[in-house]
PDB file of C-alpha atoms in Angstrom:
ATOM      1  CA  UNK O  98      37.884  30.700  19.026  1.00  0.00           C
ATOM      2  CA  UNK O  99      39.148  32.686  15.807  1.00  0.00           C
ATOM      3  CA  UNK O 100      40.350  29.158  14.132  1.00  0.00           C
ATOM      4  CA  UNK O 101      36.887  27.355  15.056  1.00  0.00           C
ATOM      5  CA  UNK O 102      35.208  30.356  13.422  1.00  0.00           C
ATOM      6  CA  UNK O 103      37.202  30.811  10.312  1.00  0.00           C
ATOM      7  CA  UNK O 104      36.823  26.637   9.986  1.00  0.00           C
ATOM      8  CA  UNK O 105      33.034  27.247  10.482  1.00  0.00           C
ATOM      9  CA  UNK O 106      33.180  30.194   7.893  1.00  0.00           C
ATOM     10  CA  UNK O 107      35.089  27.437   5.283  1.00  0.00           C
ATOM     11  CA  UNK O 108      32.662  24.680   6.558  1.00  0.00           C
ATOM     12  CA  UNK O 109      29.927  26.885   5.651  1.00  0.00           C
ATOM     13  CA  UNK O 110      31.112  27.690   2.140  1.00  0.00           C
ATOM     14  CA  UNK O 111      31.822  24.123   0.987  1.00  0.00           C
ATOM     15  CA  UNK O 112      28.347  23.285   1.783  1.00  0.00           C
ATOM     16  CA  UNK O 113      27.006  26.488  -0.372  1.00  0.00           C
ATOM     17  CA  UNK O 114      29.299  25.290  -3.392  1.00  0.00           C
ATOM     18  CA  UNK O 115      28.272  22.090  -3.124  1.00  0.00           C
ATOM     19  CA  UNK O 116      24.295  22.626  -2.585  1.00  0.00           C
ATOM     20  CA  UNK O 117      24.751  25.145  -5.839  1.00  0.00           C
ATOM     21  CA  UNK O 118      26.367  22.133  -7.664  1.00  0.00           C
ATOM     22  CA  UNK O 119      23.492  19.659  -6.849  1.00  0.00           C
ATOM     23  CA  UNK O 120      21.119  22.171  -7.948  1.00  0.00           C
ATOM     24  CA  UNK O 121      22.931  22.553 -10.936  1.00  0.00           C
ATOM     25  CA  UNK O 122      22.827  18.802 -11.608  1.00  0.00           C
ATOM     26  CA  UNK O 123      19.557  19.028 -10.995  1.00  0.00           C
ATOM     27  CA  UNK O 124      18.710  21.602 -13.552  1.00  0.00           C
ATOM     28  CA  UNK O 125      20.729  19.554 -16.183  1.00  0.00           C
ATOM     29  CA  UNK O 126      18.741  16.449 -15.490  1.00  0.00           C
ATOM     30  CA  UNK O 127      15.238  18.140 -15.804  1.00  0.00           C
ATOM     31  CA  UNK O 128      16.618  19.324 -18.979  1.00  0.00           C
ATOM     32  CA  UNK O 129      17.579  16.102 -20.127  1.00  0.00           C
ATOM     33  CA  UNK O 130      13.616  15.256 -19.414  1.00  0.00           C
ATOM     34  CA  UNK O 131      11.907  17.091 -21.701  1.00  0.00           C
ATOM     35  CA  UNK O 132      13.567  14.157 -23.979  1.00  0.00           C
ATOM     36  CA  UNK O 133      10.731  11.872 -24.835  1.00  0.00           C
ATOM     37  CA  UNK O 134      11.534   8.056 -25.761  1.00  0.00           C
ATOM     38  CA  UNK O 135       8.621   7.168 -28.248  1.00  0.00           C
ATOM     39  CA  UNK O 136      10.231   3.115 -28.636  1.00  0.00           C
ATOM     40  CA  UNK O 137      11.793   0.976 -30.867  1.00  0.00           C
ATOM     41  CA  UNK O 138      15.114   2.824 -30.354  1.00  0.00           C
ATOM     42  CA  UNK O 139      13.666   6.357 -31.313  1.00  0.00           C
ATOM     43  CA  UNK O 140      13.497   9.767 -29.300  1.00  0.00           C
ATOM     44  CA  UNK O 141      11.410  13.191 -29.826  1.00  0.00           C
ATOM     45  CA  UNK O 142      14.383  14.812 -28.642  1.00  0.00           C
ATOM     46  CA  UNK O 143      13.392  18.823 -27.222  1.00  0.00           C
ATOM     47  CA  UNK O 144      14.722  22.300 -28.540  1.00  0.00           C
ATOM     48  CA  UNK O 145      14.887  24.406 -25.415  1.00  0.00           C
ATOM     49  CA  UNK O 146      15.102  27.592 -28.294  1.00  0.00           C
ATOM     50  CA  UNK O 147      11.910  26.794 -30.174  1.00  0.00           C
ATOM     51  CA  UNK O 148      10.468  24.836 -27.536  1.00  0.00           C
ATOM     52  CA  UNK O 149       9.716  22.205 -30.470  1.00  0.00           C
ATOM     53  CA  UNK O 150      10.600  18.558 -30.923  1.00  0.00           C
ATOM     54  CA  UNK O 151      12.376  17.149 -33.454  1.00  0.00           C
ATOM     55  CA  UNK O 152      13.010  13.215 -33.953  1.00  0.00           C
ATOM     56  CA  UNK O 153      16.087  11.462 -33.553  1.00  0.00           C
ATOM     57  CA  UNK O 154      17.690   7.452 -32.910  1.00  0.00           C
ATOM     58  CA  UNK O 155      18.875   6.777 -29.449  1.00  0.00           C
ATOM     59  CA  UNK O 156      22.279   6.576 -30.878  1.00  0.00           C
ATOM     60  CA  UNK O 157      22.145  10.626 -31.287  1.00  0.00           C
ATOM     61  CA  UNK O 158      21.072  10.224 -35.130  1.00  0.00           C
ATOM     62  CA  UNK O 159      18.882  13.358 -35.808  1.00  0.00           C
ATOM     63  CA  UNK O 160      16.131  12.648 -38.410  1.00  0.00           C
ATOM     64  CA  UNK O 161      14.281  16.052 -38.595  1.00  0.00           C
ATOM     65  CA  UNK O 162      14.828  19.508 -36.581  1.00  0.00           C
ATOM     66  CA  UNK O 163      13.047  20.779 -34.012  1.00  0.00           C
ATOM     67  CA  UNK O 164       9.776  21.462 -35.916  1.00  0.00           C
ATOM     68  CA  UNK O 165       6.846  20.338 -34.345  1.00  0.00           C
ATOM     69  CA  UNK O 166       5.060  20.861 -31.181  1.00  0.00           C
ATOM     70  CA  UNK O 167       4.729  17.072 -30.542  1.00  0.00           C
ATOM     71  CA  UNK O 168       5.911  14.073 -32.012  1.00  0.00           C
ATOM     72  CA  UNK O 169       3.626  11.008 -31.032  1.00  0.00           C
ATOM     73  CA  UNK O 170       4.928   7.298 -29.854  1.00  0.00           C
ATOM     74  CA  UNK O 171       6.540   4.762 -32.554  1.00  0.00           C
ATOM     75  CA  UNK O 172       3.398   2.688 -33.712  1.00  0.00           C
ATOM     76  CA  UNK O 173       4.220   0.019 -36.407  1.00  0.00           C
ATOM     77  CA  UNK O 174       7.350   2.433 -38.360  1.00  0.00           C
ATOM     78  CA  UNK O 175       5.316   5.510 -37.966  1.00  0.00           C
ATOM     79  CA  UNK O 176       5.020   8.671 -36.194  1.00  0.00           C
ATOM     80  CA  UNK O 177       2.142  10.896 -35.579  1.00  0.00           C
ATOM     81  CA  UNK O 178       3.510  14.715 -35.623  1.00  0.00           C
ATOM     82  CA  UNK O 179       1.583  18.116 -34.987  1.00  0.00           C
ATOM     83  CA  UNK O 180       2.379  21.662 -35.657  1.00  0.00           C
ATOM     84  CA  UNK O 181       2.393  24.704 -33.972  1.00  0.00           C
ATOM     85  CA  UNK O 182      -0.647  25.428 -36.181  1.00  0.00           C
ATOM     86  CA  UNK O 183      -2.093  22.283 -34.966  1.00  0.00           C
ATOM     87  CA  UNK O 184      -2.106  20.507 -38.336  1.00  0.00           C
ATOM     88  CA  UNK O 185      -1.185  16.626 -37.909  1.00  0.00           C
ATOM     89  CA  UNK O 186       0.582  14.495 -40.410  1.00  0.00           C
ATOM     90  CA  UNK O 187       2.587  10.719 -39.928  1.00  0.00           C
ATOM     91  CA  UNK O 188       5.912  10.425 -41.005  1.00  0.00           C
ATOM     92  CA  UNK O 189       7.854   7.067 -41.700  1.00  0.00           C
ATOM     93  CA  UNK O 190      11.500   6.548 -39.705  1.00  0.00           C
ATOM     94  CA  UNK O 191      13.256   7.926 -42.454  1.00  0.00           C
ATOM     95  CA  UNK O 192      11.210  11.489 -41.493  1.00  0.00           C
ATOM     96  CA  UNK O 193       9.377  10.826 -45.132  1.00  0.00           C
ATOM     97  CA  UNK O 194       5.480  11.759 -44.703  1.00  0.00           C
ATOM     98  CA  UNK O 195       2.939   8.939 -45.153  1.00  0.00           C
ATOM     99  CA  UNK O 196       0.336  11.386 -44.186  1.00  0.00           C
ATOM    100  CA  UNK O 197       0.678  15.087 -45.372  1.00  0.00           C
ATOM    101  CA  UNK O 198       0.335  17.533 -42.806  1.00  0.00           C
ATOM    102  CA  UNK O 199      -3.787  18.634 -43.049  1.00  0.00           C
ATOM    103  CA  UNK O 200      -5.344  16.791 -40.756  1.00  0.00           C
ATOM    104  CA  UNK O 201      -7.217  18.424 -37.885  1.00  0.00           C
ATOM    105  CA  UNK O 202      -6.744  15.276 -35.657  1.00  0.00           C
ATOM    106  CA  UNK O 203      -5.255  12.228 -35.927  1.00  0.00           C
ATOM    107  CA  UNK O 204      -5.303   9.464 -33.334  1.00  0.00           C
ATOM    108  CA  UNK O 205      -4.824   6.055 -33.144  1.00  0.00           C
ATOM    109  CA  UNK O 206      -7.039   3.609 -31.744  1.00  0.00           C
ATOM    110  CA  UNK O 207      -5.497  -0.029 -30.627  1.00  0.00           C
ATOM    111  CA  UNK O 208      -9.088  -1.479 -31.175  1.00  0.00           C
ATOM    112  CA  UNK O 209      -9.614  -1.475 -34.726  1.00  0.00           C
ATOM    113  CA  UNK O 210      -5.302  -0.935 -35.663  1.00  0.00           C
ATOM    114  CA  UNK O 211      -5.899   2.240 -37.224  1.00  0.00           C
ATOM    115  CA  UNK O 212      -6.089   6.006 -37.063  1.00  0.00           C
ATOM    116  CA  UNK O 213      -9.167   8.362 -36.208  1.00  0.00           C
ATOM    117  CA  UNK O 214      -8.937  11.047 -38.728  1.00  0.00           C
ATOM    118  CA  UNK O 215     -10.546  14.769 -38.482  1.00  0.00           C
ATOM    119  CA  UNK O 216     -10.536  17.244 -41.228  1.00  0.00           C
ATOM    120  CA  UNK O 217     -12.816  19.641 -42.395  1.00  0.00           C
ATOM    121  CA  UNK O 218     -15.430  18.916 -40.305  1.00  0.00           C
ATOM    122  CA  UNK O 219     -15.426  14.887 -41.483  1.00  0.00           C
ATOM    123  CA  UNK O 220     -14.288  11.909 -39.496  1.00  0.00           C
ATOM    124  CA  UNK O 221     -13.713   8.871 -40.174  1.00  0.00           C
ATOM    125  CA  UNK O 222     -10.757   5.745 -40.332  1.00  0.00           C
ATOM    126  CA  UNK O 223      -7.486   5.279 -42.312  1.00  0.00           C
ATOM    127  CA  UNK O 224      -4.673   3.129 -42.252  1.00  0.00           C
ATOM    128  CA  UNK O 225      -1.215   4.866 -41.787  1.00  0.00           C
ATOM    129  CA  UNK O 226      -0.610   5.783 -45.682  1.00  0.00           C
ATOM    130  CA  UNK O 227      -3.685   7.621 -45.409  1.00  0.00           C
ATOM    131  CA  UNK O 228      -5.704   5.079 -46.932  1.00  0.00           C
ATOM    132  CA  UNK O 229      -9.686   5.439 -45.889  1.00  0.00           C
ATOM    133  CA  UNK O 230     -11.180   2.364 -44.525  1.00  0.00           C
ATOM    134  CA  UNK O 231     -14.725   3.416 -44.651  1.00  0.00           C
ATOM    135  CA  UNK O 232     -16.663   4.553 -47.723  1.00  0.00           C
ATOM    136  CA  UNK O 233     -18.737   6.934 -45.302  1.00  0.00           C
ATOM    137  CA  UNK O 234     -17.363   9.348 -42.624  1.00  0.00           C
ATOM    138  CA  UNK O 235     -19.237  11.365 -39.793  1.00  0.00           C
ATOM    139  CA  UNK O 236     -18.952  14.727 -38.229  1.00  0.00           C
ATOM    140  CA  UNK O 237     -16.940  13.294 -35.405  1.00  0.00           C
ATOM    141  CA  UNK O 238     -15.743   9.958 -34.212  1.00  0.00           C
ATOM    142  CA  UNK O 239     -14.702   8.343 -30.758  1.00  0.00           C
ATOM    143  CA  UNK O 240     -12.315   5.610 -30.304  1.00  0.00           C
ATOM    144  CA  UNK O 241     -13.594   1.907 -29.876  1.00  0.00           C
ATOM    145  CA  UNK O 242     -15.195   0.246 -26.594  1.00  0.00           C
ATOM    146  CA  UNK O 243     -16.400  -3.425 -27.131  1.00  0.00           C
ATOM    147  CA  UNK O 244     -16.564  -3.422 -30.701  1.00  0.00           C
ATOM    148  CA  UNK O 245     -18.756   0.480 -30.682  1.00  0.00           C
ATOM    149  CA  UNK O 246     -17.998   4.152 -31.377  1.00  0.00           C
ATOM    150  CA  UNK O 247     -19.843   6.852 -30.540  1.00  0.00           C
ATOM    151  CA  UNK O 248     -20.093   9.161 -33.846  1.00  0.00           C
ATOM    152  CA  UNK O 249     -21.896  12.556 -34.413  1.00  0.00           C
ATOM    153  CA  UNK O 250     -23.778  14.120 -37.158  1.00  0.00           C
ATOM    154  CA  UNK O 251     -24.169  17.733 -36.762  1.00  0.00           C
ATOM    155  CA  UNK O 252     -24.739  18.277 -33.266  1.00  0.00           C
ATOM    156  CA  UNK O 253     -26.310  14.549 -32.681  1.00  0.00           C
ATOM    157  CA  UNK O 254     -24.388  11.256 -31.406  1.00  0.00           C
ATOM    158  CA  UNK O 255     -25.194   7.738 -31.884  1.00  0.00           C
ATOM    159  CA  UNK O 256     -22.825   4.190 -32.484  1.00  0.00           C
ATOM    160  CA  UNK O 257     -21.466   2.972 -35.774  1.00  0.00           C
ATOM    161  CA  UNK O 258     -19.246  -0.625 -35.675  1.00  0.00           C
ATOM    162  CA  UNK O 259     -15.846  -0.995 -36.660  1.00  0.00           C
ATOM    163  CA  UNK O 260     -16.871  -1.200 -40.356  1.00  0.00           C
ATOM    164  CA  UNK O 261     -18.499   2.077 -40.301  1.00  0.00           C
ATOM    165  CA  UNK O 262     -21.963   0.793 -40.388  1.00  0.00           C
ATOM    166  CA  UNK O 263     -24.657   2.693 -37.864  1.00  0.00           C
ATOM    167  CA  UNK O 264     -26.280   0.862 -35.307  1.00  0.00           C
ATOM    168  CA  UNK O 265     -27.489   3.294 -33.217  1.00  0.00           C
ATOM    169  CA  UNK O 266     -28.454   6.043 -34.973  1.00  0.00           C
ATOM    170  CA  UNK O 267     -27.435   9.933 -34.209  1.00  0.00           C
ATOM    171  CA  UNK O 268     -30.742  10.553 -32.624  1.00  0.00           C
ATOM    172  CA  UNK O 269     -29.443  11.658 -29.204  1.00  0.00           C
ATOM    173  CA  UNK O 270     -27.270  14.830 -27.388  1.00  0.00           C
ATOM    174  CA  UNK O 271     -25.327  12.644 -25.658  1.00  0.00           C
ATOM    175  CA  UNK O 272     -24.555   8.915 -25.375  1.00  0.00           C
ATOM    176  CA  UNK O 273     -22.856   8.936 -21.793  1.00  0.00           C
ATOM    177  CA  UNK O 274     -21.951   5.298 -21.376  1.00  0.00           C
ATOM    178  CA  UNK O 275     -22.157   1.532 -23.634  1.00  0.00           C
ATOM    179  CA  UNK O 276     -20.819  -1.767 -23.521  1.00  0.00           C
ATOM    180  CA  UNK O 277     -21.616  -4.930 -25.714  1.00  0.00           C
ATOM    181  CA  UNK O 278     -25.721  -4.821 -25.180  1.00  0.00           C
ATOM    182  CA  UNK O 279     -26.729  -1.268 -23.514  1.00  0.00           C
ATOM    183  CA  UNK O 280     -26.182   2.503 -24.132  1.00  0.00           C
ATOM    184  CA  UNK O 281     -26.947   5.138 -21.828  1.00  0.00           C
ATOM    185  CA  UNK O 282     -28.097   8.441 -22.899  1.00  0.00           C
ATOM    186  CA  UNK O 283     -28.933  12.193 -21.833  1.00  0.00           C
ATOM    187  CA  UNK O 284     -31.882  13.129 -22.728  1.00  0.00           C
ATOM    188  CA  UNK O 285     -32.637  16.707 -21.087  1.00  0.00           C
ATOM    189  CA  UNK O 286     -32.271  16.734 -17.419  1.00  0.00           C
ATOM    190  CA  UNK O 287     -32.618  12.901 -17.553  1.00  0.00           C
ATOM    191  CA  UNK O 288     -30.612  10.024 -18.429  1.00  0.00           C
ATOM    192  CA  UNK O 289     -32.055   6.771 -20.460  1.00  0.00           C
ATOM    193  CA  UNK O 290     -30.676   3.174 -20.954  1.00  0.00           C
ATOM    194  CA  UNK O 291     -31.705   1.276 -24.315  1.00  0.00           C
ATOM    195  CA  UNK O 292     -30.538  -1.846 -25.805  1.00  0.00           C
ATOM    196  CA  UNK O 293     -27.805  -1.876 -29.046  1.00  0.00           C
ATOM    197  CA  UNK O 294     -29.670  -4.486 -30.919  1.00  0.00           C
ATOM    198  CA  UNK O 295     -33.269  -2.472 -31.276  1.00  0.00           C
ATOM    199  CA  UNK O 296     -32.879   0.626 -29.576  1.00  0.00           C
ATOM    200  CA  UNK O 297     -35.792  -0.199 -27.352  1.00  0.00           C
ATOM    201  CA  UNK O 298     -35.714   1.756 -24.036  1.00  0.00           C
ATOM    202  CA  UNK O 299     -35.183  -0.518 -20.966  1.00  0.00           C
ATOM    203  CA  UNK O 300     -35.786   2.226 -18.046  1.00  0.00           C
ATOM    204  CA  UNK O 301     -35.305   5.813 -18.065  1.00  0.00           C
ATOM    205  CA  UNK O 302     -36.280   9.266 -16.123  1.00  0.00           C
ATOM    206  CA  UNK O 303     -33.310   9.066 -13.441  1.00  0.00           C
ATOM    207  CA  UNK O 304     -31.496  11.928 -12.998  1.00  0.00           C
ATOM    208  CA  UNK O 305     -28.338   9.473 -13.135  1.00  0.00           C
ATOM    209  CA  UNK O 306     -28.250   6.385 -14.747  1.00  0.00           C
ATOM    210  CA  UNK O 307     -25.277   4.111 -15.079  1.00  0.00           C
ATOM    211  CA  UNK O 308     -24.582   0.319 -16.468  1.00  0.00           C
ATOM    212  CA  UNK O 309     -23.355  -1.578 -13.102  1.00  0.00           C
ATOM    213  CA  UNK O 310     -21.785  -4.238 -15.702  1.00  0.00           C
ATOM    214  CA  UNK O 311     -24.004  -6.810 -14.523  1.00  0.00           C
ATOM    215  CA  UNK O 312     -27.016  -8.273 -16.804  1.00  0.00           C
ATOM    216  CA  UNK O 313     -30.194  -6.470 -16.130  1.00  0.00           C
ATOM    217  CA  UNK O 314     -28.692  -4.404 -13.440  1.00  0.00           C
ATOM    218  CA  UNK O 315     -27.849  -0.404 -13.547  1.00  0.00           C
ATOM    219  CA  UNK O 316     -26.833   2.516 -10.953  1.00  0.00           C
ATOM    220  CA  UNK O 317     -29.591   5.050 -10.822  1.00  0.00           C
ATOM    221  CA  UNK O 318     -30.832   8.106  -8.601  1.00  0.00           C
ATOM    222  CA  UNK O 319     -33.734  10.611  -8.769  1.00  0.00           C
ATOM    223  CA  UNK O 320     -32.322  13.549  -7.173  1.00  0.00           C
ATOM    224  CA  UNK O 321     -28.268  13.172  -7.360  1.00  0.00           C
ATOM    225  CA  UNK O 322     -27.792  12.383  -3.363  1.00  0.00           C
ATOM    226  CA  UNK O 323     -29.440   8.589  -2.847  1.00  0.00           C
ATOM    227  CA  UNK O 324     -28.144   6.179  -5.396  1.00  0.00           C
ATOM    228  CA  UNK O 325     -29.000   2.626  -5.145  1.00  0.00           C
ATOM    229  CA  UNK O 326     -29.676  -0.117  -8.204  1.00  0.00           C
ATOM    230  CA  UNK O 327     -32.538  -0.964 -10.305  1.00  0.00           C
ATOM    231  CA  UNK O 328     -33.398  -3.695 -12.684  1.00  0.00           C
ATOM    232  CA  UNK O 329     -34.592  -3.257 -16.535  1.00  0.00           C
ATOM    233  CA  UNK O 330     -38.399  -2.824 -15.193  1.00  0.00           C
ATOM    234  CA  UNK O 331     -37.098  -0.363 -13.073  1.00  0.00           C
ATOM    235  CA  UNK O 332     -37.883  -2.332  -9.889  1.00  0.00           C
ATOM    236  CA  UNK O 333     -35.434  -1.535  -6.996  1.00  0.00           C
ATOM    237  CA  UNK O 334     -32.683  -4.267  -6.353  1.00  0.00           C
ATOM    238  CA  UNK O 335     -30.216  -2.723  -4.030  1.00  0.00           C
ATOM    239  CA  UNK O 336     -32.332   0.195  -1.670  1.00  0.00           C
ATOM    240  CA  UNK O 337     -31.231   3.540  -2.406  1.00  0.00           C
ATOM    241  CA  UNK O 338     -28.994   3.932   0.563  1.00  0.00           C
ATOM    242  CA  UNK O 339     -25.900   5.233  -0.670  1.00  0.00           C
ATOM    243  CA  UNK O 340     -24.395   8.623  -1.049  1.00  0.00           C
ATOM    244  CA  UNK O 341     -21.973   6.628  -3.868  1.00  0.00           C
ATOM    245  CA  UNK O 342     -22.272   3.463  -5.609  1.00  0.00           C
ATOM    246  CA  UNK O 343     -20.258   1.859  -7.766  1.00  0.00           C
ATOM    247  CA  UNK O 344     -20.268  -0.692 -11.092  1.00  0.00           C
ATOM    248  CA  UNK O 345     -19.404  -4.468 -10.648  1.00  0.00           C
ATOM    249  CA  UNK O 346     -16.399  -5.723 -10.890  1.00  0.00           C
ATOM    250  CA  UNK O 347     -15.571  -9.913 -10.270  1.00  0.00           C
ATOM    251  CA  UNK O 348     -18.728  -9.412  -8.424  1.00  0.00           C
ATOM    252  CA  UNK O 349     -18.470  -6.912  -6.118  1.00  0.00           C
ATOM    253  CA  UNK O 350     -19.556  -2.640  -6.189  1.00  0.00           C
ATOM    254  CA  UNK O 351     -17.789   0.171  -4.239  1.00  0.00           C
ATOM    255  CA  UNK O 352     -20.266   2.003  -1.722  1.00  0.00           C
ATOM    256  CA  UNK O 353     -20.510   4.676   0.735  1.00  0.00           C
ATOM    257  CA  UNK O 354     -23.484   4.762   2.745  1.00  0.00           C
ATOM    258  CA  UNK O 355     -25.640   7.570   3.084  1.00  0.00           C
ATOM    259  CA  UNK O 356     -23.945  10.087   6.300  1.00  0.00           C
ATOM    260  CA  UNK O 357     -21.120   7.679   6.317  1.00  0.00           C
ATOM    261  CA  UNK O 358     -17.932   8.259   4.910  1.00  0.00           C
ATOM    262  CA  UNK O 359     -15.740   5.007   4.616  1.00  0.00           C
ATOM    263  CA  UNK O 360     -16.266   3.183   1.532  1.00  0.00           C
ATOM    264  CA  UNK O 361     -17.401  -0.930   1.684  1.00  0.00           C
ATOM    265  CA  UNK O 362     -18.015  -3.502  -0.456  1.00  0.00           C
ATOM    266  CA  UNK O 363     -21.186  -4.916  -1.626  1.00  0.00           C
ATOM    267  CA  UNK O 364     -22.268  -8.160  -3.705  1.00  0.00           C
ATOM    268  CA  UNK O 365     -25.211  -8.211  -5.971  1.00  0.00           C
ATOM    269  CA  UNK O 366     -27.488  -8.980  -3.136  1.00  0.00           C
ATOM    270  CA  UNK O 367     -26.564  -5.642  -1.400  1.00  0.00           C
ATOM    271  CA  UNK O 368     -24.906  -7.830   1.328  1.00  0.00           C
ATOM    272  CA  UNK O 369     -21.886  -6.150   3.118  1.00  0.00           C
ATOM    273  CA  UNK O 370     -18.668  -8.302   1.710  1.00  0.00           C
ATOM    274  CA  UNK O 371     -15.039  -8.167   2.285  1.00  0.00           C
ATOM    275  CA  UNK O 372     -13.279  -9.494  -0.581  1.00  0.00           C
ATOM    276  CA  UNK O 373      -9.709 -10.167  -0.766  1.00  0.00           C
ATOM    277  CA  UNK O 374      -9.134  -8.348  -4.160  1.00  0.00           C
ATOM    278  CA  UNK O 375      -7.602  -4.551  -4.746  1.00  0.00           C
ATOM    279  CA  UNK O 376      -9.544  -2.243  -6.663  1.00  0.00           C
TER     280      UNK O 376
END
């Protein structure tokens, strides 16, 4: 009995030691994951004392000390770096600055292959060397979608094209959504749809109103409870029989009927279908 007890204790001690060793390895692995691969053989390495990041190559060559709160991904030979006091700049692969640490925000937008900058209440586009690409600036600028970006002048919002030209004047308290043809705004407690080309009101005065991504078809709700689909004349195309109604993708939209929980698919006629697709 004593031998069995001793053997059992030795097994328990060995098991605990193995568990402790496993835990130590896991912690080490967790520390390693604090380093971030930036692409092209560069790494943002983390300093556990200062909790800051520096830049090094994947073969261990240190390019900067850990003095940044973040180092962005590799983009065309450059990296966006941010200091603890939230100043943005751009460095190259030799750690030299191509854009000084003086911007309030820098965001690379692949749609225009340029950086959206913000500094002292002014925003616009610039290249990786800091050269301004527009001769105008705005209060704010969002990334481009379908050729347009939301900009602001003060507390009003509009749309600009990729050259910086205003296509929809900043006259709205919010632009909720847009595509190549329409934009949706919030006006008080209601939403309205306008054409981008001439800012003509298409349909409005719904509590919720969104693009269905089908021409002349919109997701709408007057009370925020029942949803359906309307056309540009405000006429009901698909009845307001849903507690949720989504946008159309490849000819189908996912919806939930009022009083039910299961999500189903409908076509543009409102007919329930079972498409062989995964969303």
